[in-house]
Amino acid sequence: MITLNSPATPPATLHPDPISCPGCGLACDDLSWNDGHVDSRGCPIAADYFKPSHAAPMPHLFEGKPIDLNSALDFAASLIKVARMPIFIGGGCDIAGVQSLLALADSIGGVVDSRSRILPINMQVMQENGWIATTFSEVYNRADLVILIGGNPLPNWPRLLSRLVANHDSMFRTRPPQVLQLGTAIPPEQLPQGLDYQAITVEPSEILNTLSALTAHLKGGAWREASPVHPELLQLAERIKSAHYPVVIWDAANLCPTATESILAIDYLGEVIRLLTPSQRIVGLPLSSSDNAGGMASVMTWQTGFPNRLFYTPEGPESHRYRDQGLERVADGDADLLVWVSAITPYPMPEFKGQIIAIVGDDYPESELTRATVTLRVGRIGIDHGGEVGRSDSVVMIPVPAAFPTASTTERPRVDLVFNQILARLERSQGAIL
């Protein structure tokens, strides 16, 4: 039996300050303690993530029955050992967890993918046509015009405007930038106080046509007669050209009705940026998925050269955009084992007829685990243990200290420890056979 070493329990009054939040891709690192609770700075995602829980740790399970950690690891290792085609769907853990997941997949083979439907859309456009993108810090310090494309981003990115746009302490600008939105207007009560905001209302089904018209105009072509908002688009085009540092922001999850239309729309946005770059500074800021999907893509790129959809073969990792879509292969029944990692945001498991190993936090609904063969309850980053997550702009890994550290890693082990222990069991069993 392998015992997971437990660090010394920190004093009950010792809390990290500031606190970082892994709840969305902004990874805000300016939260703080206030009277025994985490001050979420008005962010509903952070408030929900750091909501105190006094419940006892949830048990590890095998076929719905409680078992101890070492038994759960034994059962998980035995399932992985005999799997013909395991599929690892991850992203819902910290950087160390992703690294150990890849080490296990590299050892036994199989497909690794994130659950994000958004990241592949942005990646496809970037790989095929390229773009010029910026960082959160550049928006914070330099942008004098922000153009939001698509629907209201604030439900998924609550502090996007208040933290990056409406700040008054930037290094290179004297006041917050103007915000123009092409899409669904943000309700006034959700906007930061005093923000200069205007919306050109465009239905999601018309986003693609509208961006096509805007691109044609910037190329020097005439407006199409069918364009329903061309007077406003003309003003938008002129405003973009007069700005010193315009930033175009989009969230592929909130852009067009279909993935295909979203890919074409992002391609138009990239073309707008490329058209204007020779004569002025203009950049894009794609908002990637939350749940550390961006961090997972970064780790996969560092270690294999591919940002997503990996297939580990005996010859090494391969990547095929369509063949290795993890969720699609699960839906098609192409796998016999699903390893589902969801220890940040509790995403529901996909329908799957094979065996399932669920590696989830205590907040994961029990009703979702009835189909899992093995359930390993793990700690949540920023609550039970510390770690790092990738920010949505893909330029930095944010340290996330533990707000409510657990006394024992056997109750809520880290994801990386779980994968490392499974790999150790597989290596020992292989050595015994040899």
CSV table of C-alpha atoms in Angstrom, one decimal:
chain,number,residue,atom,x,y,z
A,1,MET,CA,0.0,0.0,0.0
A,2,ILE,CA,1.3,3.5,-0.9
A,3,THR,CA,0.6,6.3,1.6
A,4,LEU,CA,0.2,9.8,0.4
A,5,ASN,CA,2.3,12.0,2.6
A,6,SER,CA,0.3,14.7,4.4
A,7,PRO,CA,1.9,18.2,5.0
A,8,ALA,CA,1.7,19.8,8.3
A,9,THR,CA,-1.7,21.3,9.0
A,10,PRO,CA,-1.5,25.2,8.8
A,11,PRO,CA,-2.8,27.3,11.6
A,12,ALA,CA,-6.5,27.9,11.4
A,13,THR,CA,-6.0,31.7,11.3
A,14,LEU,CA,-3.4,31.6,8.5
A,15,HIS,CA,-5.0,32.5,5.2
A,16,PRO,CA,-3.4,33.6,1.9
A,17,ASP,CA,-3.8,37.2,0.9
A,18,PRO,CA,-4.2,38.1,-1.9
A,19,ILE,CA,-6.3,35.2,-3.1
A,20,SER,CA,-6.4,34.0,-6.7
A,21,CYS,CA,-9.6,32.6,-8.2
A,22,PRO,CA,-9.6,29.8,-10.8
A,23,GLY,CA,-13.3,30.1,-11.4
A,24,CYS,CA,-13.0,31.6,-14.9
A,25,GLY,CA,-10.3,32.4,-17.4
A,26,LEU,CA,-9.6,35.8,-16.0
A,27,ALA,CA,-8.0,34.1,-13.0
A,28,CYS,CA,-8.3,37.3,-10.9
A,29,ASP,CA,-5.5,37.4,-8.3
A,30,ASP,CA,-6.7,40.4,-6.2
A,31,LEU,CA,-9.3,38.8,-4.0
A,32,SER,CA,-8.9,39.0,-0.2
A,33,TRP,CA,-10.1,37.8,3.2
A,34,ASN,CA,-12.9,39.6,4.9
A,35,ASP,CA,-14.2,38.5,8.2
A,36,GLY,CA,-13.5,34.8,7.7
A,37,HIS,CA,-14.7,34.7,4.1
A,38,VAL,CA,-13.2,35.4,0.7
A,39,ASP,CA,-14.1,38.9,-0.6
A,40,SER,CA,-15.2,38.1,-4.2
A,41,ARG,CA,-15.2,41.8,-5.3
A,42,GLY,CA,-18.7,41.4,-6.6
A,43,CYS,CA,-18.0,38.4,-8.8
A,44,PRO,CA,-20.7,35.8,-8.6
A,45,ILE,CA,-18.5,33.0,-9.9
A,46,ALA,CA,-15.8,33.7,-7.2
A,47,ALA,CA,-18.5,34.0,-4.5
A,48,ASP,CA,-19.9,30.6,-5.5
A,49,TYR,CA,-16.5,29.0,-5.9
A,50,PHE,CA,-15.2,30.1,-2.4
A,51,LYS,CA,-18.5,29.5,-0.7
A,52,PRO,CA,-17.6,27.9,2.7
A,53,SER,CA,-18.5,24.3,3.1
A,54,HIS,CA,-18.5,22.5,6.5
A,55,ALA,CA,-19.6,19.1,5.2
A,56,ALA,CA,-17.6,16.1,5.7
A,57,PRO,CA,-15.4,14.9,2.8
A,58,MET,CA,-17.4,12.8,0.3
A,59,PRO,CA,-16.2,9.2,0.0
A,60,HIS,CA,-14.4,7.5,-2.9
A,61,LEU,CA,-16.6,5.0,-4.6
A,62,PHE,CA,-16.5,1.7,-6.5
A,63,GLU,CA,-19.8,0.9,-8.3
A,64,GLY,CA,-21.5,3.3,-5.9
A,65,LYS,CA,-20.1,1.8,-2.7
A,66,PRO,CA,-17.7,3.8,-0.4
A,67,ILE,CA,-14.1,2.6,-0.4
A,68,ASP,CA,-10.8,4.0,0.9
A,69,LEU,CA,-8.4,5.9,-1.3
A,70,ASN,CA,-5.9,3.1,-1.9
A,71,SER,CA,-8.7,0.7,-2.9
A,72,ALA,CA,-10.1,3.4,-5.3
A,73,LEU,CA,-6.6,3.8,-6.8
A,74,ASP,CA,-6.2,0.1,-7.2
A,75,PHE,CA,-9.5,-0.3,-9.0
A,76,ALA,CA,-8.8,2.7,-11.3
A,77,ALA,CA,-5.4,1.3,-12.2
A,78,SER,CA,-6.9,-2.1,-13.0
A,79,LEU,CA,-9.5,-0.5,-15.3
A,80,ILE,CA,-6.8,1.5,-17.1
A,81,LYS,CA,-4.5,-1.5,-17.4
A,82,VAL,CA,-7.0,-3.5,-19.5
A,83,ALA,CA,-8.5,-0.6,-21.5
A,84,ARG,CA,-8.3,-0.9,-25.3
A,85,MET,CA,-8.8,2.8,-26.0
A,86,PRO,CA,-8.9,5.1,-22.9
A,87,ILE,CA,-10.0,8.7,-23.4
A,88,PHE,CA,-8.9,11.3,-20.9
A,89,ILE,CA,-11.1,14.4,-20.8
A,90,GLY,CA,-9.5,17.0,-18.6
A,91,GLY,CA,-8.8,20.6,-18.0
A,92,GLY,CA,-10.7,20.7,-14.8
A,93,CYS,CA,-7.5,20.7,-12.6
A,94,ASP,CA,-4.4,22.6,-12.0
A,95,ILE,CA,-1.2,22.6,-14.1
A,96,ALA,CA,0.4,19.8,-12.1
A,97,GLY,CA,-2.7,17.7,-12.6
A,98,VAL,CA,-2.5,18.2,-16.3
A,99,GLN,CA,1.2,17.3,-16.4
A,100,SER,CA,0.6,14.0,-14.5
A,101,LEU,CA,-2.4,13.2,-16.7
A,102,LEU,CA,-0.2,13.5,-19.8
A,103,ALA,CA,2.5,11.4,-18.2
A,104,LEU,CA,-0.1,8.6,-17.6
A,105,ALA,CA,-1.5,8.9,-21.1
A,106,ASP,CA,2.0,8.8,-22.6
A,107,SER,CA,2.7,5.6,-20.6
A,108,ILE,CA,-0.4,3.6,-21.6
A,109,GLY,CA,-1.7,5.4,-24.8
A,110,GLY,CA,-5.0,6.8,-25.6
A,111,VAL,CA,-6.7,10.1,-26.5
A,112,VAL,CA,-6.3,13.3,-24.4
A,113,ASP,CA,-8.6,16.3,-24.9
A,114,SER,CA,-10.1,19.1,-23.0
A,115,ARG,CA,-13.9,19.4,-22.7
A,116,SER,CA,-13.8,22.9,-24.2
A,117,ARG,CA,-15.7,23.4,-27.3
A,118,ILE,CA,-14.4,26.9,-27.6
A,119,LEU,CA,-10.6,26.4,-27.6
A,120,PRO,CA,-10.6,24.4,-30.8
A,121,ILE,CA,-12.5,27.1,-32.6
A,122,ASN,CA,-10.0,29.8,-31.8
A,123,MET,CA,-7.1,27.4,-32.4
A,124,GLN,CA,-8.3,26.4,-35.8
A,125,VAL,CA,-8.4,30.1,-37.0
A,126,MET,CA,-5.0,30.8,-35.4
A,127,GLN,CA,-3.4,27.8,-37.0
A,128,GLU,CA,-4.8,28.4,-40.4
A,129,ASN,CA,-4.6,32.1,-40.8
A,130,GLY,CA,-2.8,33.5,-37.7
A,131,TRP,CA,-3.8,36.6,-35.8
A,132,ILE,CA,-2.3,39.4,-33.8
A,133,ALA,CA,-3.4,39.1,-30.2
A,134,THR,CA,-2.7,41.0,-27.0
A,135,THR,CA,-2.7,40.4,-23.2
A,136,PHE,CA,-4.8,41.4,-20.2
A,137,SER,CA,-2.0,43.8,-19.1
A,138,GLU,CA,-2.0,45.6,-22.5
A,139,VAL,CA,-5.7,46.1,-22.4
A,140,TYR,CA,-5.5,47.3,-18.8
A,141,ASN,CA,-2.7,49.8,-19.5
A,142,ARG,CA,-3.0,50.9,-23.2
A,143,ALA,CA,-6.4,50.3,-24.8
A,144,ASP,CA,-8.3,53.5,-25.7
A,145,LEU,CA,-11.1,51.6,-27.5
A,146,VAL,CA,-12.5,48.2,-26.8
A,147,ILE,CA,-14.8,46.5,-29.3
A,148,LEU,CA,-16.8,43.6,-28.0
A,149,ILE,CA,-18.2,41.2,-30.6
A,150,GLY,CA,-21.2,38.9,-29.9
A,151,GLY,CA,-23.3,38.4,-26.9
A,152,ASN,CA,-23.0,39.7,-23.3
A,153,PRO,CA,-19.6,38.3,-22.0
A,154,LEU,CA,-20.3,39.1,-18.4
A,155,PRO,CA,-22.1,36.0,-17.3
A,156,ASN,CA,-19.0,33.9,-18.1
A,157,TRP,CA,-16.5,36.7,-17.4
A,158,PRO,CA,-18.1,38.8,-14.7
A,159,ARG,CA,-15.1,41.2,-14.0
A,160,LEU,CA,-13.9,41.5,-17.6
A,161,LEU,CA,-15.0,45.2,-17.8
A,162,SER,CA,-14.5,46.2,-14.2
A,163,ARG,CA,-11.0,44.8,-14.0
A,164,LEU,CA,-9.5,45.3,-17.4
A,165,VAL,CA,-11.4,48.3,-18.8
A,166,ALA,CA,-12.9,50.5,-16.2
A,167,ASN,CA,-9.7,50.8,-14.1
A,168,HIS,CA,-8.3,54.2,-13.3
A,169,ASP,CA,-4.7,53.3,-12.5
A,170,SER,CA,-3.3,52.3,-15.9
A,171,MET,CA,0.3,53.2,-16.8
A,172,PHE,CA,-0.3,54.8,-20.2
A,173,ARG,CA,-3.8,56.1,-20.5
A,174,THR,CA,-5.5,59.0,-18.7
A,175,ARG,CA,-9.0,57.5,-18.6
A,176,PRO,CA,-10.8,54.2,-19.3
A,177,PRO,CA,-11.4,53.4,-22.9
A,178,GLN,CA,-14.7,53.7,-24.7
A,179,VAL,CA,-16.5,50.3,-25.2
A,180,LEU,CA,-18.4,49.6,-28.4
A,181,GLN,CA,-20.3,46.4,-28.7
A,182,LEU,CA,-21.4,44.7,-31.9
A,183,GLY,CA,-24.0,42.2,-30.9
A,184,THR,CA,-26.3,41.8,-27.9
A,185,ALA,CA,-26.3,44.8,-25.6
A,186,ILE,CA,-25.2,44.4,-22.0
A,187,PRO,CA,-27.9,45.4,-19.5
A,188,PRO,CA,-27.1,48.8,-18.0
A,189,GLU,CA,-27.1,47.4,-14.4
A,190,GLN,CA,-24.3,45.0,-15.3
A,191,LEU,CA,-22.0,47.8,-16.5
A,192,PRO,CA,-19.3,49.4,-14.3
A,193,GLN,CA,-20.4,52.8,-13.1
A,194,GLY,CA,-19.5,55.7,-15.5
A,195,LEU,CA,-18.2,53.4,-18.3
A,196,ASP,CA,-18.5,55.0,-21.8
A,197,TYR,CA,-20.5,52.1,-23.5
A,198,GLN,CA,-22.5,52.0,-26.7
A,199,ALA,CA,-24.0,49.0,-28.5
A,200,ILE,CA,-24.9,48.3,-32.1
A,201,THR,CA,-27.5,45.6,-31.7
A,202,VAL,CA,-27.0,42.7,-34.0
A,203,GLU,CA,-28.7,39.3,-33.6
A,204,PRO,CA,-26.4,36.3,-33.4
A,205,SER,CA,-27.7,35.0,-36.7
A,206,GLU,CA,-26.5,38.3,-38.4
A,207,ILE,CA,-23.1,38.6,-36.8
A,208,LEU,CA,-21.4,36.8,-39.6
A,209,ASN,CA,-23.0,39.0,-42.3
A,210,THR,CA,-22.3,42.1,-40.3
A,211,LEU,CA,-18.6,41.3,-40.0
A,212,SER,CA,-18.4,40.5,-43.7
A,213,ALA,CA,-19.9,43.9,-44.4
A,214,LEU,CA,-17.4,45.6,-42.0
A,215,THR,CA,-14.5,43.8,-43.6
A,216,ALA,CA,-15.6,44.7,-47.1
A,217,HIS,CA,-15.9,48.4,-46.1
A,218,LEU,CA,-12.4,48.5,-44.6
A,219,LYS,CA,-11.1,46.9,-47.8
A,220,GLY,CA,-12.5,49.9,-49.7
A,221,GLY,CA,-15.6,48.1,-51.0
A,222,ALA,CA,-19.1,49.5,-51.0
A,223,TRP,CA,-21.7,48.6,-48.3
A,224,ARG,CA,-24.0,45.8,-49.3
A,225,GLU,CA,-27.5,47.1,-49.7
A,226,ALA,CA,-28.7,44.2,-47.6
A,227,SER,CA,-26.7,45.2,-44.6
A,228,PRO,CA,-29.3,46.3,-42.0
A,229,VAL,CA,-27.0,48.5,-39.8
A,230,HIS,CA,-24.6,50.0,-42.3
A,231,PRO,CA,-24.8,53.6,-41.0
A,232,GLU,CA,-23.7,52.4,-37.5
A,233,LEU,CA,-21.1,50.1,-39.1
A,234,LEU,CA,-19.7,53.1,-41.0
A,235,GLN,CA,-19.3,55.0,-37.7
A,236,LEU,CA,-17.7,52.0,-36.0
A,237,ALA,CA,-15.2,51.6,-38.9
A,238,GLU,CA,-14.2,55.2,-38.6
A,239,ARG,CA,-13.9,55.1,-34.8
A,240,ILE,CA,-11.7,52.1,-35.1
A,241,LYS,CA,-9.4,53.8,-37.5
A,242,SER,CA,-9.1,56.9,-35.4
A,243,ALA,CA,-8.2,55.0,-32.2
A,244,HIS,CA,-4.6,54.7,-31.0
A,245,TYR,CA,-4.9,51.3,-29.4
A,246,PRO,CA,-8.2,49.5,-30.3
A,247,VAL,CA,-8.7,46.0,-28.9
A,248,VAL,CA,-11.2,43.6,-30.5
A,249,ILE,CA,-12.6,41.1,-27.9
A,250,TRP,CA,-14.6,38.0,-28.6
A,251,ASP,CA,-15.8,34.9,-26.8
A,252,ALA,CA,-16.4,32.1,-29.3
A,253,ALA,CA,-19.0,30.6,-27.0
A,254,ASN,CA,-21.1,33.6,-27.4
A,255,LEU,CA,-20.6,34.6,-31.0
A,256,CYS,CA,-22.7,32.8,-33.6
A,257,PRO,CA,-25.3,30.1,-33.6
A,258,THR,CA,-22.9,27.4,-34.9
A,259,ALA,CA,-19.2,26.5,-34.6
A,260,THR,CA,-18.8,26.9,-38.4
A,261,GLU,CA,-20.2,30.4,-38.4
A,262,SER,CA,-18.1,31.3,-35.4
A,263,ILE,CA,-14.9,30.1,-37.1
A,264,LEU,CA,-15.8,32.3,-40.2
A,265,ALA,CA,-16.6,35.3,-37.9
A,266,ILE,CA,-13.3,35.0,-36.1
A,267,ASP,CA,-11.6,34.8,-39.4
A,268,TYR,CA,-13.2,38.1,-40.4
A,269,LEU,CA,-12.0,39.7,-37.2
A,270,GLY,CA,-8.5,38.5,-37.9
A,271,GLU,CA,-8.8,40.0,-41.4
A,272,VAL,CA,-9.9,43.3,-40.0
A,273,ILE,CA,-6.9,43.4,-37.7
A,274,ARG,CA,-4.5,42.4,-40.5
A,275,LEU,CA,-6.0,45.1,-42.8
A,276,LEU,CA,-5.4,47.9,-40.3
A,277,THR,CA,-2.1,46.8,-38.8
A,278,PRO,CA,0.1,48.4,-41.5
A,279,SER,CA,-1.3,51.8,-40.7
A,280,GLN,CA,-2.1,51.6,-37.0
A,281,ARG,CA,-1.9,49.5,-33.8
A,282,ILE,CA,-4.9,47.1,-33.5
A,283,VAL,CA,-5.0,43.8,-31.7
A,284,GLY,CA,-7.4,41.0,-30.8
A,285,LEU,CA,-8.2,39.3,-27.4
A,286,PRO,CA,-9.9,35.9,-27.8
A,287,LEU,CA,-11.5,34.8,-24.5
A,288,SER,CA,-10.7,31.1,-24.2
A,289,SER,CA,-12.5,28.6,-22.0
A,290,SER,CA,-12.5,28.6,-18.3
A,291,ASP,CA,-11.8,25.4,-16.2
A,292,ASN,CA,-8.1,25.8,-16.9
A,293,ALA,CA,-8.6,24.7,-20.5
A,294,GLY,CA,-6.1,27.4,-21.6
A,295,GLY,CA,-3.6,26.1,-19.1
A,296,MET,CA,-4.1,22.5,-20.3
A,297,ALA,CA,-3.5,23.7,-23.9
A,298,SER,CA,-0.3,25.4,-22.8
A,299,VAL,CA,1.0,22.3,-21.1
A,300,MET,CA,0.2,20.1,-24.0
A,301,THR,CA,2.0,22.5,-26.4
A,302,TRP,CA,5.1,22.6,-24.2
A,303,GLN,CA,5.3,18.9,-23.9
A,304,THR,CA,4.2,17.7,-27.4
A,305,GLY,CA,3.9,20.7,-29.7
A,306,PHE,CA,0.2,20.2,-30.1
A,307,PRO,CA,-2.3,22.4,-28.1
A,308,ASN,CA,-5.2,19.9,-27.9
A,309,ARG,CA,-6.7,16.6,-29.2
A,310,LEU,CA,-3.7,14.3,-28.6
A,311,PHE,CA,-3.5,10.7,-29.5
A,312,TYR,CA,-0.7,8.9,-27.7
A,313,THR,CA,0.6,6.0,-29.8
A,314,PRO,CA,3.7,3.7,-29.3
A,315,GLU,CA,5.5,6.0,-31.7
A,316,GLY,CA,4.7,9.1,-29.7
A,317,PRO,CA,1.9,11.8,-29.6
A,318,GLU,CA,-0.1,12.7,-32.7
A,319,SER,CA,-2.8,15.2,-33.2
A,320,HIS,CA,-5.6,15.2,-35.7
A,321,ARG,CA,-8.2,18.0,-35.5
A,322,TYR,CA,-11.2,15.9,-36.3
A,323,ARG,CA,-10.1,12.3,-35.6
A,324,ASP,CA,-9.1,13.0,-32.0
A,325,GLN,CA,-12.0,15.0,-30.7
A,326,GLY,CA,-12.4,13.4,-27.3
A,327,LEU,CA,-16.0,14.1,-26.7
A,328,GLU,CA,-17.0,13.1,-30.2
A,329,ARG,CA,-15.1,9.8,-29.8
A,330,VAL,CA,-16.9,9.2,-26.5
A,331,ALA,CA,-20.3,9.9,-28.2
A,332,ASP,CA,-19.4,7.6,-31.1
A,333,GLY,CA,-18.6,4.7,-28.8
A,334,ASP,CA,-15.0,4.6,-30.1
A,335,ALA,CA,-13.6,4.1,-26.5
A,336,ASP,CA,-14.0,1.6,-23.8
A,337,LEU,CA,-12.8,3.7,-20.9
A,338,LEU,CA,-13.5,7.4,-20.1
A,339,VAL,CA,-11.3,9.2,-17.5
A,340,TRP,CA,-13.3,12.3,-16.6
A,341,VAL,CA,-11.5,15.0,-14.7
A,342,SER,CA,-13.7,17.8,-13.3
A,343,ALA,CA,-12.3,19.3,-10.1
A,344,ILE,CA,-12.7,23.0,-10.7
A,345,THR,CA,-16.2,23.5,-12.3
A,346,PRO,CA,-18.5,20.5,-12.0
A,347,TYR,CA,-19.4,19.9,-15.6
A,348,PRO,CA,-21.8,17.0,-16.3
A,349,MET,CA,-20.3,13.8,-17.7
A,350,PRO,CA,-21.2,13.0,-21.3
A,351,GLU,CA,-23.3,9.9,-22.2
A,352,PHE,CA,-21.0,6.9,-22.4
A,353,LYS,CA,-21.6,3.2,-22.5
A,354,GLY,CA,-18.2,2.0,-21.3
A,355,GLN,CA,-16.4,2.2,-18.0
A,356,ILE,CA,-15.9,5.6,-16.3
A,357,ILE,CA,-13.3,6.8,-13.8
A,358,ALA,CA,-14.5,10.1,-12.4
A,359,ILE,CA,-12.0,12.3,-10.7
A,360,VAL,CA,-14.1,15.1,-9.2
A,361,GLY,CA,-14.3,17.5,-6.3
A,362,ASP,CA,-16.6,17.3,-3.3
A,363,ASP,CA,-19.0,19.7,-5.0
A,364,TYR,CA,-19.7,17.3,-7.9
A,365,PRO,CA,-23.3,16.2,-7.9
A,366,GLU,CA,-23.8,12.7,-6.7
A,367,SER,CA,-26.6,12.2,-9.3
A,368,GLU,CA,-23.9,12.5,-12.0
A,369,LEU,CA,-21.8,9.7,-10.6
A,370,THR,CA,-24.3,6.9,-10.8
A,371,ARG,CA,-22.7,5.9,-14.2
A,372,ALA,CA,-19.1,6.0,-12.9
A,373,THR,CA,-17.4,2.7,-12.1
A,374,VAL,CA,-14.8,4.4,-9.9
A,375,THR,CA,-15.1,7.8,-8.3
A,376,LEU,CA,-12.1,9.5,-6.8
A,377,ARG,CA,-12.9,12.6,-4.8
A,378,VAL,CA,-10.1,15.1,-5.0
A,379,GLY,CA,-9.2,18.5,-3.6
A,380,ARG,CA,-10.2,21.7,-5.4
A,381,ILE,CA,-7.4,24.1,-6.3
A,382,GLY,CA,-7.6,27.3,-4.4
A,383,ILE,CA,-9.7,25.7,-1.7
A,384,ASP,CA,-8.2,22.4,-0.4
A,385,HIS,CA,-4.7,22.9,-2.0
A,386,GLY,CA,-2.6,25.3,-3.9
A,387,GLY,CA,-1.3,25.2,-7.5
A,388,GLU,CA,-1.3,27.1,-10.7
A,389,VAL,CA,-3.8,27.7,-13.5
A,390,GLY,CA,-3.4,29.3,-16.9
A,391,ARG,CA,-4.9,32.7,-17.6
A,392,SER,CA,-7.1,33.1,-20.7
A,393,ASP,CA,-4.6,35.2,-22.5
A,394,SER,CA,-2.1,32.3,-22.4
A,395,VAL,CA,0.9,34.4,-21.2
A,396,VAL,CA,1.2,33.6,-17.5
A,397,MET,CA,0.4,30.9,-15.0
A,398,ILE,CA,-1.3,32.3,-11.9
A,399,PRO,CA,-0.3,30.9,-8.5
A,400,VAL,CA,-3.5,29.9,-6.6
A,401,PRO,CA,-2.9,29.4,-2.8
A,402,ALA,CA,-5.3,27.2,-0.7
A,403,ALA,CA,-8.0,29.3,1.0
A,404,PHE,CA,-9.2,26.4,3.2
A,405,PRO,CA,-6.4,23.9,3.2
A,406,THR,CA,-7.3,20.3,4.2
A,407,ALA,CA,-5.5,18.6,7.0
A,408,SER,CA,-5.0,15.3,5.1
A,409,THR,CA,-4.2,14.7,1.5
A,410,THR,CA,-5.8,11.3,1.8
A,411,GLU,CA,-9.2,12.9,2.3
A,412,ARG,CA,-9.0,15.2,-0.7
A,413,PRO,CA,-5.8,14.3,-2.6
A,414,ARG,CA,-4.5,16.5,-5.4
A,415,VAL,CA,-5.2,15.4,-9.0
A,416,ASP,CA,-1.5,15.0,-9.8
A,417,LEU,CA,-1.1,12.7,-6.8
A,418,VAL,CA,-4.0,10.6,-8.0
A,419,PHE,CA,-2.5,10.2,-11.5
A,420,ASN,CA,1.0,9.6,-10.2
A,421,GLN,CA,-0.2,6.9,-7.9
A,422,ILE,CA,-2.2,5.2,-10.7
A,423,LEU,CA,0.9,5.3,-12.9
A,424,ALA,CA,3.1,3.8,-10.1
A,425,ARG,CA,0.6,0.9,-9.7
A,426,LEU,CA,0.7,0.2,-13.4
A,427,GLU,CA,4.5,0.3,-13.5
A,428,ARG,CA,4.7,-2.1,-10.5
A,429,SER,CA,2.3,-4.5,-12.1
A,430,GLN,CA,4.3,-4.4,-15.3
A,431,GLY,CA,7.5,-5.1,-13.4
A,432,ALA,CA,5.9,-8.0,-11.7
A,433,ILE,CA,4.9,-9.5,-15.0
A,434,LEU,CA,8.4,-9.1,-16.4
